[in-house]
XYZ file of N, CA and C in Angstrom:
852
model
N 5.534 -8.298 -24.302
C 5.693 -8.275 -23.150
C 4.673 -7.282 -22.019
N 4.244 -7.800 -21.131
C 3.350 -6.727 -20.421
C 4.187 -6.764 -18.853
N 4.144 -5.719 -18.758
C 5.079 -5.490 -17.311
C 4.380 -4.929 -15.996
N 3.813 -5.688 -15.059
C 3.175 -5.806 -13.659
C 4.288 -5.170 -12.600
N 2.889 -4.413 -11.779
C 4.070 -3.835 -10.690
C 3.102 -4.108 -9.215
N 3.851 -4.234 -8.316
C 3.288 -5.154 -7.427
C 3.948 -4.625 -5.859
N 2.619 -3.448 -5.352
C 3.115 -2.146 -4.161
C 2.981 -2.940 -2.552
N 3.491 -3.154 -1.770
C 3.596 -3.689 -0.762
C 3.227 -2.515 0.052
N 2.205 -3.095 1.481
C 1.292 -1.593 1.910
C 2.499 -1.575 2.960
N 2.325 -0.894 4.021
C 3.186 -0.479 5.412
C 2.597 0.462 5.798
N 1.265 1.378 5.843
C 1.746 2.965 6.653
C 2.937 3.269 6.124
N 3.121 4.682 7.346
C 4.280 5.250 6.576
C 5.717 4.813 6.062
N 5.917 3.314 6.304
C 7.031 2.645 5.142
C 6.689 2.965 3.902
N 5.493 3.144 3.814
C 5.376 3.735 2.497
C 5.875 4.745 1.637
N 6.562 6.048 2.295
C 6.706 6.795 2.290
C 7.942 6.334 1.200
N 8.884 5.358 1.577
C 9.849 4.561 0.772
C 9.196 4.144 -0.770
N 8.303 3.556 -0.716
C 7.617 3.831 -2.020
C 7.430 4.643 -2.503
N 7.048 5.426 -2.297
C 6.760 6.961 -2.689
C 8.018 7.459 -3.620
N 8.933 7.457 -2.712
C 10.652 7.817 -3.132
C 10.874 6.586 -4.875
N 10.733 5.559 -4.374
C 10.670 4.529 -5.399
C 10.260 4.808 -7.033
N 8.544 4.950 -6.920
C 7.630 5.402 -7.863
C 7.875 6.724 -8.580
N 8.788 7.736 -7.663
C 9.193 9.258 -7.924
C 10.334 9.021 -8.870
N 11.249 7.681 -8.421
C 12.597 7.486 -9.738
C 11.758 6.650 -10.673
N 10.882 6.317 -10.506
C 10.832 5.525 -11.477
C 9.611 6.254 -12.572
N 9.067 7.569 -11.901
C 8.711 8.705 -13.170
C 9.603 9.185 -13.781
N 10.559 9.908 -12.955
C 11.778 10.192 -13.764
C 12.451 10.083 -14.573
N 12.341 8.723 -15.053
C 13.334 7.684 -15.694
C 11.957 6.868 -16.973
N 10.926 7.672 -16.536
C 9.691 7.612 -17.871
C 9.669 5.972 -17.910
N 9.961 5.171 -16.691
C 9.224 4.159 -16.591
C 7.553 3.208 -15.849
N 7.196 3.263 -16.916
C 6.302 2.861 -17.664
C 5.294 1.571 -17.170
N 4.284 0.739 -16.036
C 3.995 -0.211 -16.215
C 2.424 -0.525 -17.391
N 2.705 -1.699 -17.068
C 0.804 -2.119 -17.924
C -0.109 -2.784 -16.841
N 0.241 -2.676 -15.517
C -0.910 -2.671 -14.640
C -0.372 -3.226 -13.074
N -0.742 -2.392 -12.042
C -0.198 -2.154 -10.897
C -1.610 -2.787 -9.885
N -1.278 -3.609 -8.735
C -1.746 -3.974 -7.654
C -1.087 -3.499 -6.743
N -2.005 -3.178 -5.510
C -1.453 -2.270 -4.398
C -1.917 -2.765 -3.165
N -1.294 -2.976 -2.150
C -2.310 -3.000 -1.090
C -2.484 -1.741 0.062
N -2.784 -1.442 0.284
C -3.314 -0.353 1.978
C -2.321 0.736 1.384
N -1.397 1.031 1.952
C -0.763 2.015 1.713
C 0.270 1.994 0.216
N 0.144 1.079 -0.101
C 1.008 0.842 -1.263
C -0.227 1.162 -2.964
N -1.178 0.989 -2.310
C -2.385 1.024 -3.312
C -2.584 2.780 -3.442
N -2.819 3.418 -1.474
C -2.705 4.664 -2.233
C -1.871 5.745 -2.521
N -0.731 5.522 -2.598
C 0.533 6.219 -3.215
C 0.795 5.601 -4.063
N 0.468 4.117 -4.571
C 0.743 4.022 -6.024
C 0.118 4.491 -7.150
N -1.716 5.011 -6.755
C -2.124 6.017 -7.981
C -1.318 7.021 -8.417
N -0.634 7.345 -7.933
C -0.212 8.738 -8.156
C 1.336 8.491 -9.633
N 1.294 7.417 -9.736
C 1.910 6.774 -10.865
C 1.288 6.989 -12.163
N 0.215 6.923 -12.173
C -0.660 6.452 -13.402
C -1.213 8.137 -13.168
N -1.305 8.841 -12.259
C -1.395 10.422 -12.149
C -0.422 10.854 -12.871
N 0.695 10.523 -12.619
C 2.085 11.450 -13.385
C 2.147 12.043 -12.459
N 1.813 11.848 -10.983
C 2.346 13.335 -10.026
C 3.470 13.032 -9.026
N 4.885 13.394 -9.353
C 6.289 12.772 -8.881
C 6.195 14.126 -7.958
N 6.523 13.620 -6.434
C 6.709 14.367 -5.469
C 5.529 14.859 -4.560
N 4.135 14.339 -4.843
C 2.971 14.856 -4.442
C 3.082 13.998 -2.959
N 3.024 12.783 -3.073
C 2.417 11.832 -2.143
C 3.688 12.503 -0.401
N 4.996 12.648 -0.972
C 5.688 13.593 0.024
C 5.187 14.560 0.612
N 4.592 15.644 -0.184
C 4.247 16.916 0.102
C 3.103 16.869 0.924
N 1.903 16.248 0.262
C 0.623 16.597 1.344
C 0.952 15.021 2.583
N 2.386 13.969 2.599
C 2.149 13.606 3.853
C 2.761 14.452 4.973
N 3.550 15.381 4.871
C 4.481 15.809 5.487
C 4.205 17.361 5.488
N 3.309 18.022 4.657
C 2.300 18.927 5.329
C 1.265 18.394 6.213
N 0.542 17.570 6.142
C -0.963 16.845 7.182
C -0.189 16.314 8.269
N 1.068 16.109 8.353
C 1.504 14.965 9.260
C 0.929 15.112 10.811
N 1.079 16.644 11.151
C 0.686 17.070 12.329
C -0.941 17.733 12.322
N -1.084 17.612 11.122
C -3.271 18.161 11.315
C -3.423 17.193 11.750
N -4.129 17.616 13.008
C -5.242 16.137 13.576
C -6.362 15.957 12.922
N -6.854 17.135 11.785
C -7.547 16.761 11.045
C -7.416 15.532 10.236
N -6.651 15.515 9.729
C -5.669 14.441 8.629
C -6.094 13.000 9.556
N -5.096 12.730 10.350
C -4.620 11.415 10.981
C -4.992 11.524 12.683
N -5.177 11.470 13.627
C -5.337 11.433 15.077
C -5.675 10.622 15.664
N -5.561 10.558 17.099
C -6.660 9.750 18.509
C -7.753 9.979 18.193
N -7.981 11.288 17.763
C -9.010 12.334 18.503
C -10.508 11.889 17.284
N -9.757 11.601 16.002
C -10.705 11.381 14.795
C -11.004 10.087 14.922
N -10.352 9.203 15.666
C -10.753 8.022 15.932
C -12.021 7.741 17.102
N -11.977 8.604 17.954
C -12.920 8.431 18.958
C -13.830 9.009 18.722
N -14.040 10.266 17.964
C -15.364 11.191 17.329
C -16.209 9.897 16.170
N -14.673 9.061 15.193
C -15.882 8.838 13.886
C -15.449 7.127 13.721
N -14.477 6.902 14.410
C -14.175 5.079 14.427
C -13.441 5.158 13.194
N -12.529 5.683 12.991
C -11.448 5.566 11.999
C -10.970 7.044 12.760
N -9.072 6.720 12.695
C -8.180 7.602 12.803
C -7.622 8.327 12.022
N -7.443 7.698 10.389
C -7.600 8.473 9.623
C -9.109 9.153 8.903
N -9.036 10.728 8.542
C -10.283 11.423 8.621
C -11.012 10.899 7.264
N -11.952 10.437 7.127
C -12.664 9.755 5.925
C -12.777 11.328 4.762
N -13.273 12.343 5.856
C -13.825 13.397 4.987
C -12.552 14.191 4.752
N -11.864 14.225 5.879
C -10.121 15.475 5.318
C -9.541 14.941 4.078
N -9.165 13.696 5.039
C -8.002 12.967 3.910
C -8.208 12.509 2.831
N -9.289 11.559 3.086
C -9.565 11.055 1.614
C -10.495 11.632 0.236
N -11.096 13.009 1.183
C -11.892 13.716 0.556
C -11.649 15.218 -0.364
N -11.322 15.736 0.752
C -10.825 16.792 1.011
C -8.887 17.187 0.387
N -8.007 16.765 1.171
C -7.127 16.807 0.607
C -6.884 16.229 -0.942
N -7.560 15.016 -1.379
C -7.533 14.684 -2.314
C -8.254 15.744 -3.352
N -8.908 16.545 -3.579
C -10.014 17.216 -4.162
C -9.465 18.635 -4.273
N -9.323 18.854 -2.908
C -9.017 20.829 -2.893
C -7.903 21.104 -2.759
N -6.996 20.582 -1.216
C -5.757 21.140 -1.050
C -4.321 20.381 -1.454
N -4.225 19.274 -2.100
C -3.509 18.653 -2.998
C -3.933 18.183 -4.208
N -4.592 18.522 -5.252
C -5.603 17.862 -6.145
C -5.062 16.535 -6.437
N -5.151 15.237 -6.442
C -5.237 14.264 -7.260
C -5.685 14.685 -8.504
N -4.688 14.322 -9.660
C -4.809 14.432 -11.226
C -5.852 12.538 -11.543
N -7.013 13.293 -11.401
C -8.180 12.010 -11.582
C -8.162 12.009 -13.560
N -8.130 12.789 -13.903
C -8.491 13.119 -15.235
C -7.491 12.383 -16.211
N -5.835 12.374 -15.478
C -4.696 11.733 -16.115
C -4.485 9.981 -15.929
N -5.390 9.846 -14.438
C -5.183 8.152 -14.340
C -6.127 7.509 -14.959
N -7.297 8.455 -15.278
C -8.475 7.040 -16.655
C -7.459 7.546 -17.421
N -6.942 8.548 -18.476
C -6.984 8.360 -19.584
C -5.610 7.119 -19.717
N -4.965 6.791 -18.585
C -3.764 6.128 -18.519
C -4.678 4.798 -19.107
N -5.477 4.494 -18.628
C -6.761 3.389 -18.741
C -5.735 1.557 -18.853
N -5.030 1.743 -17.922
C -4.584 0.532 -17.392
C -4.841 0.063 -16.219
N -4.791 -1.474 -16.031
C -5.132 -1.713 -14.649
C -4.827 -1.389 -13.576
N -5.686 -0.980 -12.434
C -5.191 -0.498 -11.362
C -5.839 -1.483 -9.932
N -5.508 -2.582 -9.549
C -6.279 -3.148 -8.326
C -5.680 -2.620 -7.041
N -6.899 -2.728 -5.871
C -6.366 -2.357 -4.598
C -6.961 -3.825 -4.024
N -5.997 -4.317 -3.037
C -6.368 -5.568 -2.484
C -6.983 -5.008 -1.198
N -8.196 -6.101 -1.025
C -8.867 -6.471 0.673
C -8.905 -6.775 0.858
N -9.649 -7.310 2.443
C -9.413 -8.720 2.832
C -11.163 -8.686 3.190
N -12.430 -9.548 2.698
C -13.537 -9.937 2.880
C -13.503 -10.152 4.177
N -13.910 -9.468 5.298
C -14.155 -9.983 6.217
C -15.008 -11.293 6.731
N -15.674 -11.464 5.866
C -16.481 -12.659 6.003
C -16.107 -14.264 5.311
N -14.951 -14.143 4.552
C -14.499 -15.080 4.517
C -13.159 -15.104 4.958
N -12.174 -13.928 4.796
C -11.076 -13.798 5.331
C -9.994 -14.619 3.710
N -11.159 -13.866 2.685
C -10.137 -14.234 1.727
C -10.048 -12.326 0.881
N -9.277 -12.765 0.158
C -8.243 -11.115 -0.895
C -9.337 -10.808 -1.906
N -9.805 -10.131 -2.089
C -10.848 -9.216 -3.204
C -9.558 -8.427 -3.828
N -9.699 -8.464 -5.052
C -8.777 -7.362 -5.677
C -10.157 -6.760 -6.445
N -9.659 -5.001 -5.398
C -10.570 -4.485 -6.356
C -10.547 -3.515 -7.577
N -11.096 -3.262 -8.768
C -10.443 -2.469 -9.490
C -10.849 -1.533 -9.281
N -9.607 -0.629 -9.673
C -9.748 1.152 -9.732
C -9.990 1.622 -11.026
N -10.786 2.349 -11.434
C -11.075 2.740 -12.601
C -11.515 4.406 -12.815
N -11.917 4.691 -11.888
C -12.136 6.299 -11.352
C -11.535 6.539 -10.033
N -10.440 7.268 -9.843
C -10.127 7.278 -7.892
C -10.799 7.838 -6.839
N -11.828 8.866 -7.703
C -12.885 9.388 -6.203
C -13.851 8.394 -7.297
N -14.584 8.340 -7.797
C -15.844 7.562 -7.710
C -15.341 6.079 -6.778
N -14.214 5.819 -6.579
C -13.695 4.766 -5.966
C -13.636 4.721 -5.059
N -13.093 5.748 -4.380
C -12.427 6.088 -3.354
C -13.054 5.263 -1.997
N -14.197 4.331 -1.797
C -14.090 3.418 -0.901
C -13.600 2.090 -0.882
N -12.752 2.069 -2.224
C -12.500 0.795 -2.584
C -10.835 1.263 -2.099
N -9.997 2.247 -1.951
C -9.112 3.035 -1.501
C -9.091 2.801 -0.167
N -10.164 2.957 0.749
C -10.359 3.179 1.867
C -10.245 1.782 2.271
N -10.990 0.855 1.868
C -10.964 -0.391 2.457
C -10.081 -1.227 2.456
N -8.861 -1.550 1.385
C -7.847 -1.777 1.241
C -6.701 -1.326 2.796
N -6.827 -0.520 3.291
C -5.949 0.788 3.804
C -6.854 0.495 5.460
N -7.987 -0.333 5.163
C -8.828 -0.107 6.937
C -8.166 -1.034 7.959
N -7.146 -0.246 8.788
C -6.807 -1.433 9.803
C -7.583 -1.567 11.199
N -7.881 -3.004 11.676
C -8.876 -3.024 12.942
C -8.437 -2.114 13.842
N -8.935 -1.945 14.403
C -9.221 -1.195 15.911
C -9.077 0.590 15.576
N -7.964 0.533 14.277
C -8.286 2.190 13.648
C -8.732 2.549 12.738
N -10.086 2.027 12.153
C -11.249 2.101 11.427
C -11.500 1.679 11.011
N -12.860 2.048 10.702
C -14.552 1.237 10.674
C -14.239 -0.081 9.400
N -14.839 -0.709 9.656
C -15.024 -1.924 8.411
C -15.824 -0.913 7.137
N -15.539 -1.431 6.171
C -15.880 -0.896 5.055
C -16.417 -1.362 4.247
N -17.619 -0.592 3.658
C -18.375 -1.882 2.391
C -18.611 -1.290 1.214
N -18.194 -2.397 0.346
C -18.491 -1.604 -0.492
C -19.349 -3.133 -1.852
N -19.973 -2.121 -2.508
C -21.030 -3.350 -3.463
C -21.611 -4.317 -2.428
N -21.973 -4.375 -1.227
C -22.706 -4.897 -0.092
C -21.667 -5.959 0.382
N -20.416 -6.008 0.661
C -19.239 -6.595 0.649
C -18.509 -5.784 1.709
N -18.199 -6.589 2.995
C -17.778 -5.701 4.140
C -15.972 -5.994 3.947
N -15.221 -5.088 4.176
C -13.806 -5.530 3.954
C -12.990 -4.484 5.009
N -11.579 -5.020 4.618
C -10.927 -4.284 5.984
C -9.209 -4.772 5.202
N -8.377 -4.304 6.128
C -7.065 -3.873 5.206
C -6.311 -5.331 4.525
N -5.894 -5.402 3.369
C -5.611 -6.319 2.431
C -4.488 -6.900 3.086
N -3.510 -6.398 3.697
C -2.614 -7.775 3.984
C -2.721 -8.571 4.958
N -4.184 -8.432 5.037
C -4.405 -10.095 5.983
C -4.785 -11.188 5.149
N -4.816 -10.890 3.957
C -5.400 -11.601 2.451
C -3.772 -11.942 2.104
N -3.730 -10.838 1.793
C -2.646 -11.044 0.620
C -1.603 -10.079 0.367
N -0.929 -10.258 1.328
C -0.197 -8.778 1.373
C 0.926 -8.954 0.482
N 1.232 -9.415 -0.245
C 2.255 -9.754 -1.770
C 1.730 -10.498 -2.905
N 0.866 -9.669 -3.502
C 0.244 -9.962 -4.424
C 0.930 -11.124 -5.866
N 1.956 -11.114 -5.706
C 2.865 -11.513 -7.354
C 1.775 -13.090 -7.628
N 1.257 -13.852 -7.083
C 0.878 -14.839 -7.563
C -0.457 -14.262 -8.413
N -0.983 -13.302 -7.887
C -2.150 -12.579 -8.601
C -1.738 -11.811 -10.083
N -0.854 -11.202 -10.066
C -0.355 -10.530 -10.970
C 0.325 -11.422 -12.103
N 0.904 -12.707 -11.632
C 1.039 -13.318 -12.744
C 0.345 -14.147 -13.535
N -1.117 -14.576 -12.611
C -2.347 -15.152 -12.840
C -2.884 -14.100 -14.215
N -2.918 -12.646 -13.720
C -3.553 -12.046 -14.996
C -2.560 -11.558 -15.659
N -1.395 -12.824 -16.351
C -0.747 -12.566 -17.816
C 0.816 -12.076 -17.760
N 1.160 -11.318 -16.242
C 1.945 -10.164 -16.806
C 3.578 -10.756 -16.435
N 4.094 -10.403 -17.511
C 5.726 -11.469 -17.705
C 6.691 -10.872 -17.054
N 6.864 -9.748 -17.024
C 7.718 -9.320 -15.996
C 6.550 -8.825 -14.716
N 7.509 -8.923 -13.778
C 6.732 -7.791 -12.097
C 8.150 -7.213 -11.477
N 7.347 -5.723 -11.430
C 8.298 -5.079 -10.334
C 7.649 -4.710 -9.176
N 8.452 -5.751 -8.018
C 7.999 -5.357 -6.922
C 8.747 -5.000 -5.506
N 7.964 -3.710 -5.313
C 8.729 -2.421 -4.318
C 7.842 -2.679 -2.615
N 9.130 -3.307 -2.252
C 8.667 -3.958 -0.513
C 9.148 -2.894 0.252
N 8.332 -2.383 1.442
C 8.777 -1.522 2.458
C 9.154 -1.946 3.322
N 9.899 -3.591 3.651
C 10.784 -4.230 4.629
C 12.068 -4.680 3.915
N 13.218 -4.598 4.790
C 14.635 -5.167 4.090
C 14.440 -6.529 3.888
N 15.279 -6.929 3.319
C 15.871 -8.532 2.604
C 15.555 -9.585 4.077
N 15.933 -8.936 5.048
C 15.891 -10.070 5.978
C 14.636 -10.298 6.809
N 14.019 -9.259 7.350
C 12.374 -9.130 7.576
C 11.988 -10.036 7.388
N 11.323 -11.016 8.659
C 10.325 -11.918 8.241
C 9.389 -11.575 9.956
N 7.767 -11.808 9.243
C 6.725 -11.296 10.000
C 6.940 -12.677 11.200
N 6.605 -11.387 12.293
C 5.565 -12.163 13.913
C 4.238 -12.122 13.887
N 4.002 -12.664 14.784
C 2.441 -12.464 14.891
C 2.314 -11.346 15.588
N 1.600 -10.414 15.806
C 1.311 -8.871 16.365
C 1.297 -9.309 17.998
N 1.471 -7.953 18.635
C 1.198 -8.767 20.152
C 0.570 -9.098 20.749
N 0.313 -9.481 22.173
C -0.753 -10.735 22.560
C -1.839 -9.508 22.933
N -1.369 -7.970 23.472
C -2.676 -7.380 24.174
C -3.417 -6.965 22.650
N -2.844 -6.577 21.596
C -3.443 -6.062 20.460
C -4.088 -7.173 20.013
N -3.456 -8.602 20.165
C -4.888 -9.699 19.381
C -5.845 -9.626 20.203
N -5.571 -9.293 21.141
C -6.793 -10.015 22.098
C -7.798 -9.065 21.894
N -7.630 -7.829 21.791
C -8.357 -7.015 21.717
C -9.144 -6.964 19.779
N -8.447 -7.357 19.075
C -9.590 -7.416 17.566
C -10.141 -8.844 18.210
N -9.752 -10.142 18.413
C -10.817 -11.306 18.746
C -11.980 -11.011 19.189
N -11.889 -9.973 20.018
C -12.932 -9.644 20.824
C -13.978 -8.433 20.073
N -12.664 -7.439 19.329
C -14.127 -6.435 18.379
C -14.288 -7.414 17.104
N -13.647 -8.140 16.917
C -14.538 -9.035 15.689
C -14.665 -10.303 16.082
N -15.278 -10.462 16.704
C -14.973 -12.188 16.913
C -16.294 -12.884 16.270
N -17.074 -11.845 15.474
C -18.244 -12.555 15.175
C -17.676 -12.923 13.148
N -16.551 -12.623 12.778
C -15.957 -12.627 11.767
C -14.865 -13.848 12.206
N -14.941 -15.256 12.181
C -13.876 -16.076 12.056
C -13.325 -16.146 11.437
N -13.192 -16.282 9.733
C -12.555 -16.369 9.090
C -11.820 -14.764 8.735
N -12.241 -14.017 9.397
C -11.572 -12.955 9.599
C -9.779 -12.780 10.529
N -10.623 -13.692 11.522
C -9.588 -13.818 12.585
C -8.544 -14.477 12.289
N -8.899 -15.870 11.643
C -8.198 -17.144 10.958
C -6.908 -16.923 9.967
N -7.547 -15.665 9.376
C -6.765 -14.868 8.464
C -5.677 -14.341 9.290
N -5.696 -13.167 10.161
C -5.145 -12.799 10.560
C -4.386 -13.861 11.501
N -4.418 -14.846 12.043
C -3.434 -16.210 12.751
C -2.657 -16.651 11.541
N -2.846 -16.645 10.670
C -2.332 -16.971 9.186
C -1.171 -16.543 8.787
N -1.966 -14.617 8.999
C -0.869 -14.003 8.469
C 0.529 -13.919 8.339
N 1.498 -14.245 9.512
C 2.975 -13.964 9.281
C 3.447 -15.257 8.587
N 2.560 -16.705 9.043
C 3.433 -17.547 8.124
C 3.169 -17.771 6.373
N 1.848 -17.052 6.616
C 1.800 -16.995 4.553
C 2.700 -15.855 3.941
N 2.807 -14.799 4.513
C 3.716 -13.755 4.397
C 4.926 -14.236 4.371
N 5.735 -15.126 5.064
C 6.830 -15.329 5.061
C 7.073 -16.303 3.891
N 6.226 -17.298 3.866
C 6.353 -17.978 2.713
C 6.507 -17.248 0.872
N 5.763 -16.053 0.614
C 6.099 -15.263 -0.335
C 7.396 -14.641 0.093
N 7.994 -14.209 1.275
C 8.881 -13.836 1.076
C 10.276 -14.259 0.620
N 9.895 -15.658 0.893
C 11.144 -16.526 0.570
C 10.824 -17.071 -1.334
N 9.499 -16.723 -1.606
C 9.158 -17.244 -3.160
C 10.061 -15.797 -3.798
N 9.647 -14.808 -3.158
C 10.423 -13.766 -3.997
C 11.108 -13.469 -4.293
N 11.868 -13.871 -3.270
C 13.897 -13.840 -3.081
C 14.100 -15.054 -3.671
N 13.228 -16.358 -4.280
C 13.814 -17.453 -4.570
C 13.714 -16.734 -6.589
N 12.672 -15.769 -6.833
C 12.391 -15.325 -8.106
C 13.364 -14.639 -8.459
N 14.196 -13.343 -7.519
C 14.414 -12.700 -7.578
C 15.737 -13.206 -8.193
N 16.248 -14.048 -7.470
C 17.606 -15.060 -7.761
C 17.712 -15.385 -9.207
N 16.361 -15.851 -9.595
C 16.119 -16.481 -10.840
C 15.902 -15.229 -12.012
N 16.213 -14.131 -11.796
C 15.804 -13.112 -12.533
C 14.636 -12.983 -12.850
N 13.654 -13.533 -12.867
C 11.878 -13.705 -12.635
C 11.662 -12.217 -12.382
N 12.085 -11.536 -11.538
C 11.116 -10.403 -11.214
C 11.968 -10.017 -10.649
N 12.002 -8.419 -10.738
C 12.498 -7.124 -10.014
C 12.501 -6.776 -8.477
N 13.045 -6.626 -7.528
C 12.830 -6.568 -6.614
C 13.351 -5.020 -6.122
N 12.522 -3.842 -6.008
C 12.963 -2.855 -4.647
C 12.876 -2.625 -3.652
N 13.567 -2.698 -2.882
C 13.094 -3.059 -1.236
C 14.704 -2.204 -0.311
N 14.238 -1.609 1.029
C 14.854 -0.968 1.986
C 15.894 -1.277 2.205
N 17.117 -0.581 2.375
C 18.353 -1.118 2.553
C 18.262 -1.801 4.056
N 17.605 -1.013 4.660
C 17.310 -1.218 6.110
C 15.968 -1.104 7.033
N 16.097 -1.558 8.349
C 14.093 -1.378 8.433
C 14.098 0.355 8.814
N 13.118 0.372 8.252
C 12.136 1.342 8.139
C 11.302 1.382 10.091
N 11.533 2.230 11.296
C 10.930 2.332 11.937
C 9.693 3.301 12.667
N 8.446 3.467 12.486
C 7.703 4.346 12.644
C 6.362 3.979 13.177
N 5.446 4.938 13.728
C 4.036 4.479 14.668
C 3.122 4.898 13.195
N 2.459 3.908 13.583
C 1.027 4.047 13.189
C 0.884 5.697 13.021
N 0.672 6.322 13.241
C 0.649 8.226 13.084
C 1.697 8.615 13.352
N 2.668 8.491 12.475
C 3.694 9.215 12.486
C 3.988 10.673 11.769
N 4.234 11.520 12.942
C 4.154 13.228 13.181
C 5.765 13.854 12.574
N 6.600 13.001 13.110
C 7.686 13.819 12.256
C 7.891 14.026 11.000
N 7.831 15.251 10.605
C 8.432 15.220 9.099
C 9.587 15.131 8.814
N 10.930 15.303 9.744
C 12.097 14.351 9.439
C 11.813 12.951 9.229
N 11.673 12.019 10.009
C 11.601 10.708 9.826
C 10.805 10.556 8.649
N 9.773 11.131 7.595
C 9.158 11.143 6.535
C 9.956 11.064 5.306
N 10.359 12.247 5.810
C 11.700 12.773 4.480
C 12.907 11.709 4.161
N 13.431 10.997 5.544
C 14.186 10.415 5.093
C 13.717 8.741 4.595
N 12.595 8.599 5.300
C 11.938 7.202 4.471
C 11.976 7.390 2.954
N 11.377 8.579 2.318
C 11.272 8.875 1.206
C 12.538 8.771 0.366
N 13.573 9.826 0.987
C 14.894 10.068 0.743
C 15.342 8.442 0.455
N 15.413 7.421 1.456
C 15.321 6.432 1.364
C 15.237 5.486 0.033
N 13.589 5.857 0.144
C 13.550 5.048 -1.305
C 14.188 5.924 -2.990
N 14.073 6.825 -2.644
C 14.603 7.268 -4.115
C 16.368 6.790 -3.907
N 17.232 6.946 -3.095
C 18.436 6.340 -3.107
C 18.442 4.721 -3.506
N 18.179 4.263 -2.538
C 17.964 2.992 -2.857
C 17.521 2.368 -4.689
N 16.430 3.579 -5.051
C 16.062 2.979 -5.753
C 17.307 3.341 -7.047
N 17.818 4.552 -6.899
C 18.569 5.199 -8.077
C 19.549 4.135 -8.233
N 20.141 4.130 -7.292
C 21.490 3.098 -6.988
C 21.005 1.478 -7.981
N 19.752 0.969 -8.324
C 19.775 -0.039 -9.199
C 19.029 0.091 -10.322
N 18.687 1.414 -10.714
C 17.915 2.023 -11.700
C 18.443 1.360 -12.754
N 19.640 1.521 -13.453
C 19.943 0.959 -15.053
C 19.474 -0.812 -14.815
N 20.089 -1.283 -13.583
C 19.884 -2.993 -13.736
C 17.990 -3.190 -13.328
N 17.381 -2.021 -13.298
C 15.648 -2.399 -13.385
C 15.582 -2.225 -14.971
N 16.320 -1.450 -16.153
C 15.917 -0.958 -17.184
C 16.525 -2.527 -18.093
N 17.512 -2.840 -17.652
C 18.037 -3.850 -18.335
C 16.790 -5.062 -18.082
N 16.620 -5.097 -17.086
C 15.204 -6.132 -16.637
C 14.400 -6.143 -17.451
N 13.835 -5.027 -17.725
C 13.206 -4.878 -18.832
C 13.150 -4.572 -20.251
N 14.354 -4.470 -20.509
C 14.936 -4.385 -21.955
C 14.870 -3.148 -22.514
N 15.178 -1.752 -21.338
C 15.013 -0.327 -21.793
C 16.795 -0.053 -22.608
N 16.540 0.470 -23.448
C 17.838 0.904 -23.352
C 17.974 2.248 -23.055
């Protein structure tokens, strides 16, 4: 039996995911492969590095630090989240990611990115979190707040626009059982982004017609997969962990109490169903 883990993105809603993953670590639940989208990939790597509590720790520590994420960074560098500080200094110096443990696990880990020329998803495999840091940046590069990320000659942005919930990818990879961690409650359905923001995106990325088509069709495709997930969940084909209520947050969230509450929700909601998860996985 191969167990796969699918991690939705969602910016700072990912604190819910961080809490859920910490509960998996507490219960010694390991998987055979992970695919993450955006923040799901960034935070999900800590499962393989076995660093319980790390995501909420550094997220709270640097939430108000303008070197980490700020409009100033966006103006000066084109990236709201600092490449040098957030992706390099924090990961290697200030709150080190255990890359050696991550590599020793030696199990597949993919980050979904959207190829902006084709509008299609690319599943970038992460084998070394430091050497492959640009792949992790690619999966979380949001339009208007990030530069386009180049990896192996291709141009990428956030993976959510092409495959926000990559359950089909994991099924095709041969995973018999799937754990899916969502960052939206069961009744959530995606709507098209605000007209003003969409107009700005259309202007800035007008060269990339397929990328814009992917953005236009994003809500419909997302909602179709949500319905599929619910159906599979009812048939006991997958196991879903999701927040019991809507998480309201900003792109740049500096309220550490909010971050903690999102994380706590992930811990509490997962603890409530942890025995059901063990039963699904046939863990005695």
